[in-house]
Coordinates of C-alpha atoms in Angstrom, one line a residue:
M1087 CA -35.9 -19.1 2.3
P1088 CA -32.2 -20.4 1.5
A1089 CA -30.0 -21.3 4.2
A1090 CA -28.0 -18.2 3.9
L1091 CA -30.7 -15.8 4.2
A1092 CA -31.1 -15.3 8.2
S1093 CA -34.4 -13.6 9.8
T1094 CA -34.2 -10.1 10.8
S1095 CA -35.6 -10.9 14.3
T1096 CA -33.1 -14.2 14.8
S1097 CA -30.1 -12.0 13.3
R1098 CA -30.9 -9.3 15.9
R1099 CA -31.5 -11.4 18.7
Q1100 CA -28.2 -12.8 18.2
F1101 CA -26.1 -9.7 17.6
L1102 CA -28.0 -8.4 21.1
A1103 CA -26.5 -11.7 22.5
L1104 CA -23.0 -10.7 21.4
L1105 CA -23.4 -7.6 23.0
G1106 CA -24.1 -8.6 26.1
I1107 CA -22.0 -11.5 26.5
S1108 CA -19.0 -9.4 25.5
A1109 CA -20.2 -6.9 28.0
A1110 CA -20.6 -9.3 30.9
A1111 CA -17.3 -11.2 30.2
V1112 CA -15.3 -7.8 29.9
S1113 CA -16.4 -6.9 33.4
C1114 CA -15.9 -10.0 34.9
G1115 CA -12.3 -9.6 33.7
T1116 CA -12.5 -12.7 31.4
A1117 CA -10.6 -11.3 28.6
T1118 CA -7.5 -13.5 29.2
A1119 CA -5.9 -13.4 26.0
T1120 CA -5.7 -9.2 25.8
G1121 CA -3.8 -9.2 29.3
G1122 CA -0.2 -8.5 29.6
S1123 CA 2.2 -10.2 31.7
G1124 CA 1.8 -9.4 35.2
G1125 CA 4.2 -7.4 37.0
S1126 CA 7.2 -8.8 34.5
G1127 CA 7.0 -5.6 32.5
K1128 CA 6.7 -7.7 29.0
Q1129 CA 4.6 -6.7 26.8
V1130 CA 2.4 -8.8 24.1
T1131 CA 4.3 -8.9 21.0
T1132 CA 2.0 -11.5 19.0
L1133 CA -1.7 -10.2 18.1
K1134 CA -4.4 -13.0 17.5
Y1135 CA -6.7 -11.7 15.3
Q1136 CA -9.6 -12.5 12.6
G1137 CA -9.1 -12.1 9.1
A1138 CA -11.2 -11.9 5.6
V1139 CA -11.0 -14.2 2.9
G1140 CA -9.7 -13.1 -0.3
A1141 CA -8.7 -10.1 1.2
V1142 CA -5.8 -8.4 3.0
T1143 CA -6.2 -6.4 5.7
L1144 CA -4.3 -3.1 6.6
P1145 CA -2.7 -5.1 9.9
E1146 CA -1.4 -7.9 7.2
L1147 CA -0.3 -5.1 4.5
A1148 CA 1.6 -3.7 7.6
A1149 CA 3.4 -6.9 8.4
D1150 CA 4.3 -7.8 5.3
L1151 CA 5.7 -4.2 4.8
G1152 CA 7.7 -4.4 7.7
Y1153 CA 5.7 -1.6 9.5
L1154 CA 4.6 -3.7 12.8
G1155 CA 8.3 -3.8 14.0
G1156 CA 8.7 -6.8 16.6
L1157 CA 5.1 -7.6 16.3
T1158 CA 3.9 -10.7 14.8
L1159 CA 0.1 -11.5 13.7
D1160 CA -1.6 -14.8 14.5
W1161 CA -4.5 -15.2 12.5
V1162 CA -6.9 -17.8 14.1
G1163 CA -9.9 -17.5 11.2
N1164 CA -11.7 -15.1 9.2
T1165 CA -14.8 -12.9 10.1
I1166 CA -17.7 -11.5 7.7
S1167 CA -19.2 -9.6 10.9
G1168 CA -17.5 -6.1 12.3
P1169 CA -19.7 -6.6 15.4
Q1170 CA -18.8 -10.4 16.0
D1171 CA -15.0 -9.3 15.3
I1172 CA -14.9 -6.5 17.8
Q1173 CA -16.5 -8.7 20.6
S1174 CA -14.5 -10.8 20.0
A1175 CA -11.7 -8.7 20.9
A1176 CA -13.9 -7.5 23.6
T1177 CA -13.9 -10.7 25.1
G1178 CA -10.0 -11.6 24.7
Q1179 CA -10.2 -13.9 22.0
T1180 CA -8.2 -12.0 19.8
H1181 CA -6.1 -8.9 20.4
F1182 CA -8.0 -6.2 18.2
G1183 CA -11.2 -6.4 15.7
G1184 CA -12.5 -4.0 13.4
A1185 CA -16.1 -2.8 12.9
F1186 CA -18.4 0.1 11.9
N1187 CA -18.0 3.0 14.2
G1188 CA -21.6 2.4 15.3
A1189 CA -21.1 -0.9 16.5
I1190 CA -18.2 0.4 18.3
V1191 CA -20.5 3.2 19.8
K1192 CA -23.1 0.2 20.9
L1193 CA -20.7 -2.2 22.2
A1194 CA -19.3 0.7 24.5
A1195 CA -22.7 1.6 25.4
S1196 CA -23.2 -1.9 26.7
K1197 CA -20.3 -1.5 29.2
A1198 CA -17.7 -3.2 27.3
Q1199 CA -14.1 -1.6 27.9
I1200 CA -12.6 -1.1 24.4
Q1201 CA -11.8 2.0 22.9
A1202 CA -10.8 2.6 18.8
V1203 CA -7.3 3.6 18.0
V1204 CA -7.2 3.9 14.4
S1205 CA -9.8 4.0 11.1
Y1206 CA -9.3 1.2 8.7
Y1207 CA -12.0 1.6 6.3
G1208 CA -14.5 4.3 4.8
S1209 CA -16.1 5.5 2.2
D1210 CA -14.8 7.8 -1.0
K1211 CA -15.8 8.3 -4.8
D1212 CA -13.5 5.2 -5.7
T1213 CA -14.5 2.6 -2.4
Y1214 CA -18.2 2.8 -1.1
L1215 CA -20.9 0.8 0.0
G1216 CA -23.8 0.6 -2.8
Y1217 CA -27.1 -0.8 -2.6
Y1218 CA -27.6 -2.7 -5.7
V1219 CA -31.1 -3.8 -7.7
L1220 CA -31.2 -5.6 -11.1
E1221 CA -31.4 -3.6 -14.2
D1222 CA -35.1 -4.1 -15.0
S1223 CA -36.0 -3.7 -11.3
P1224 CA -39.1 -1.7 -10.4
I1225 CA -37.2 -0.2 -7.7
R1226 CA -36.4 3.3 -8.3
S1227 CA -36.8 5.4 -4.9
A1228 CA -37.0 4.6 -1.5
R1229 CA -40.7 4.2 -1.7
D1230 CA -40.3 1.5 -3.8
L1231 CA -38.8 -0.6 -0.8
I1232 CA -41.7 -1.1 1.2
G1233 CA -42.3 -4.8 1.4
K1234 CA -38.6 -5.6 0.0
K1235 CA -35.6 -7.6 1.1
V1236 CA -32.6 -5.9 1.3
G1237 CA -29.1 -8.5 1.7
M1238 CA -26.4 -7.1 4.0
N1239 CA -23.4 -9.0 5.7
T1240 CA -24.7 -8.4 9.1
L1241 CA -27.4 -6.3 11.1
G1242 CA -26.8 -3.3 13.6
A1243 CA -23.9 -2.1 11.6
H1244 CA -22.9 0.0 8.4
A1245 CA -25.3 -1.2 6.0
Q1246 CA -28.2 -1.2 8.4
A1247 CA -27.4 2.1 9.2
L1248 CA -27.1 3.7 5.9
L1249 CA -30.1 2.2 4.9
D1250 CA -32.3 3.6 7.8
I1251 CA -30.6 7.1 7.2
Y1252 CA -31.8 6.8 3.5
L1253 CA -35.3 5.9 4.5
E1254 CA -35.0 8.7 7.2
R1255 CA -34.3 11.5 4.5
D1256 CA -37.1 10.4 2.2
G1257 CA -39.7 11.1 5.5
F1258 CA -40.2 7.5 6.1
S1259 CA -42.4 6.9 9.5
K1260 CA -41.4 4.1 12.0
A1261 CA -44.2 1.9 10.8
D1262 CA -43.1 2.2 6.8
A1263 CA -39.3 1.9 7.8
G1264 CA -40.3 -1.5 9.3
K1265 CA -41.9 -2.9 6.3
V1266 CA -38.2 -2.9 4.8
E1267 CA -36.8 -5.9 5.8
P1268 CA -33.0 -6.5 5.8
L1269 CA -31.6 -9.6 5.8
V1270 CA -27.9 -11.1 6.2
V1271 CA -26.2 -12.8 3.3
P1272 CA -22.7 -13.6 3.4
P1273 CA -21.1 -11.1 1.0
V1274 CA -19.5 -13.6 -1.1
N1275 CA -23.2 -14.7 -2.0
T1276 CA -24.8 -11.0 -2.0
E1277 CA -24.3 -11.2 -6.0
Q1278 CA -25.7 -14.6 -6.5
A1279 CA -28.9 -14.2 -4.3
L1280 CA -29.9 -10.6 -6.0
R1281 CA -29.6 -12.1 -9.1
Q1282 CA -31.8 -15.2 -8.4
K1283 CA -34.0 -12.9 -7.2
Q1284 CA -33.6 -14.1 -3.3
I1285 CA -33.7 -10.8 -2.2
E1286 CA -34.4 -7.1 -4.1
V1287 CA -31.5 -5.3 -3.0
G1288 CA -27.9 -6.2 -2.2
V1289 CA -25.6 -4.7 -0.3
L1290 CA -22.2 -4.6 -2.3
S1291 CA -18.4 -2.7 -1.4
G1292 CA -15.2 -3.1 -2.6
V1293 CA -14.0 -5.8 -5.0
L1294 CA -17.3 -8.1 -5.2
R1295 CA -18.9 -4.7 -6.1
D1296 CA -16.7 -4.1 -8.7
K1297 CA -16.4 -7.9 -9.7
A1298 CA -20.8 -7.6 -10.1
L1299 CA -20.8 -4.6 -12.1
A1300 CA -18.2 -6.1 -14.5
S1301 CA -20.8 -9.1 -14.7
G1302 CA -23.5 -6.2 -15.8
G1303 CA -27.1 -6.5 -15.2
I1304 CA -27.3 -4.5 -12.1
R1305 CA -27.4 -0.9 -11.0
P1306 CA -27.1 1.6 -7.8
L1307 CA -30.0 3.0 -5.8
F1308 CA -28.3 4.9 -3.8
K1309 CA -24.5 5.1 -2.5
D1310 CA -23.4 5.8 1.2
F1311 CA -20.8 8.3 -0.3
E1312 CA -23.6 10.2 -1.8
L1313 CA -25.5 10.3 1.4
L1314 CA -22.5 11.7 3.9
G1315 CA -19.4 12.7 1.4
A1316 CA -15.7 11.1 2.1
F1317 CA -15.7 9.6 5.5
S1318 CA -14.0 6.7 7.4
A1319 CA -16.6 4.6 8.7
G1320 CA -14.7 1.6 10.7
S1321 CA -11.9 1.7 13.4
Y1322 CA -9.8 -1.1 14.9
V1323 CA -10.5 -1.4 18.6
M1324 CA -8.7 -2.9 21.5
T1325 CA -9.5 -3.4 25.1
R1326 CA -8.7 -0.7 27.5
R1327 CA -6.9 -3.3 29.9
F1328 CA -4.6 -4.2 26.7
I1329 CA -3.9 -0.5 25.6
K1330 CA -2.9 0.4 29.5
E1331 CA -0.3 -2.8 29.9
N1332 CA 1.0 -2.6 26.6
P1333 CA 1.3 0.5 25.4
D1334 CA 4.5 0.4 23.2
T1335 CA 2.7 -2.9 21.1
V1336 CA -0.5 -0.2 20.4
R1337 CA 1.6 2.4 19.4
T1338 CA 3.8 -0.1 17.1
F1339 CA 0.7 -1.8 16.0
T1340 CA -1.6 1.6 15.2
T1341 CA 1.3 3.5 13.7
G1342 CA 1.9 0.8 11.3
V1343 CA -1.3 0.6 10.2
A1344 CA -1.8 4.2 9.5
K1345 CA 1.9 4.1 7.6
A1346 CA 0.0 1.1 5.6
I1347 CA -2.6 3.6 4.7
E1348 CA -0.5 6.1 3.3
W1349 CA 1.7 3.5 1.3
S1350 CA -2.0 2.1 -0.2
R1351 CA -2.5 6.0 -1.2
T1352 CA 0.7 6.9 -2.4
T1353 CA 1.7 3.3 -4.5
P1354 CA 0.4 2.9 -7.8
R1355 CA -2.3 0.8 -7.7
E1356 CA -1.2 -1.8 -9.6
E1357 CA 1.7 -2.3 -7.5
V1358 CA -0.2 -2.4 -4.3
I1359 CA -2.6 -4.9 -6.1
A1360 CA 0.6 -7.1 -6.9
R1361 CA 1.7 -6.8 -2.9
M1362 CA -1.6 -8.1 -2.3
T1363 CA -1.5 -10.9 -4.4
E1364 CA 2.1 -12.0 -3.0
I1365 CA 0.2 -12.0 0.4
I1366 CA -2.6 -14.0 -0.1
K1367 CA -0.3 -16.6 -2.1
K1368 CA 2.1 -16.5 1.0
R1369 CA -0.3 -17.4 3.7
G1370 CA -1.4 -20.5 1.9
R1371 CA -5.2 -20.5 2.9
N1372 CA -6.2 -22.0 -0.7
E1373 CA -7.8 -18.4 -1.4
D1374 CA -9.0 -16.6 -4.9
T1375 CA -7.0 -14.1 -5.7
S1376 CA -9.0 -12.8 -9.2
T1377 CA -11.1 -10.3 -7.1
L1378 CA -8.0 -8.1 -6.1
Q1379 CA -8.0 -6.9 -9.6
Y1380 CA -11.0 -4.7 -8.6
W1381 CA -9.2 -3.0 -5.5
R1382 CA -9.0 0.5 -5.1
S1383 CA -8.4 1.9 -1.9
Y1384 CA -9.2 1.1 1.5
G1385 CA -11.4 4.5 1.6
V1386 CA -9.9 6.0 4.6
A1387 CA -10.9 9.7 5.0
E1388 CA -8.5 11.1 7.5
P1389 CA -4.2 11.2 7.1
G1390 CA -3.0 7.9 8.7
G1391 CA -6.6 6.7 9.6
R1392 CA -6.1 9.3 12.6
I1393 CA -10.3 9.5 14.4
A1394 CA -11.9 12.6 14.6
D1395 CA -15.0 13.1 16.6
K1396 CA -17.7 13.6 14.0
E1397 CA -16.6 10.1 12.7
F1398 CA -18.8 9.1 15.9
Q1399 CA -20.7 12.0 16.6
L1400 CA -23.1 11.2 13.6
W1401 CA -23.3 7.7 15.2
L1402 CA -24.1 8.7 18.8
D1403 CA -26.9 10.7 17.3
W1404 CA -28.2 8.3 15.0
L1405 CA -28.7 5.5 17.9
G1406 CA -29.7 7.8 20.5
G1407 CA -32.5 9.1 18.1
R1408 CA -33.6 5.6 17.3
G1409 CA -33.5 4.9 21.3
E1410 CA -31.0 2.2 21.0
I1411 CA -28.5 4.0 23.4
K1412 CA -29.3 6.9 26.1
K1413 CA -28.7 10.4 24.8
G1414 CA -25.4 11.6 26.5
Q1415 CA -24.6 8.4 27.7
L1416 CA -21.1 8.6 25.8
K1417 CA -19.4 11.9 23.9
P1418 CA -16.9 11.2 21.3
G1419 CA -13.6 11.4 23.1
D1420 CA -15.4 8.4 25.4
L1421 CA -14.8 5.9 22.3
Y1422 CA -11.3 6.4 20.5
T1423 CA -7.9 7.7 21.4
N1424 CA -5.1 9.0 18.5
E1425 CA -2.4 9.2 21.7
F1426 CA -0.8 5.8 20.0
N1427 CA -0.9 7.1 16.4
G1428 CA 2.7 8.4 15.3
Y1429 CA 1.7 9.0 12.1
G1430 CA 3.2 12.5 11.3
K1431 CA 4.5 13.3 14.5
G1432 CA 7.9 14.6 14.6

């Protein structure tokens, strides 16, 4: 098996280890990067964060549009994993991180003191997570996935959750579902792994999906939008300590991201793409901007990225049913706040 493909068991152990590390770090008070400045009254104005190769995140767009006021962003590297990104925020390596809402539930259930403040991605008719097979693949239904490999960016997050829901809706038993093998494949390598038949199904989204479709030879097995309709799927989180000590910073950040979401909705697509292209060129990270031509939207369902109970209740129920969290351990209101999102207020 190529080095790019990690085994399910190894990746699951690594993910659970990250959860344990972040929970222990936060409970021990070691999240130093997210602290304020003690009794000085000053609030943090430079936010450490992780980005994504060849893409412009909403905070980056908000900063370029001037929506972050006096705040500045300090890029510390890139991530391809939502769970890794939010555990970095939980342990204080960064000031905010974004992940699938189910991954946020898992991290919060492990006692990490985090709270979601704004949605940043989701699924709709134009922007969705698709599960693709080769055009001539014999896979046509859920039952055909038994014994097959499904490549995705990370385990324990959005892609695996939707795969499980797809199997459950087809009446899969736990034994049969266990015969479908999810594997970690970096998003930039997923199309190649699928075409070279290293995996039978590749999970693709955004510009990488549209670029692969433009090349032809693949077809969708199913899409998350078809299963759940339009929904916001992931949120940015910060630690509760950081929120308490830096309320003005959190308000500026959250509202700025909200404004960037709405700017991307109301601005002609060609203009949004041109702006993103300039942002990538200006930051000088030697990135390819060609895939930006396939950008369509961030897919956030609610105005200004405001968060609704249903966006967490779905995953609370799913994880509780799987025994990954205790039923009733958390309520949606424990996981997020819209207090700092000023979009549409006043």
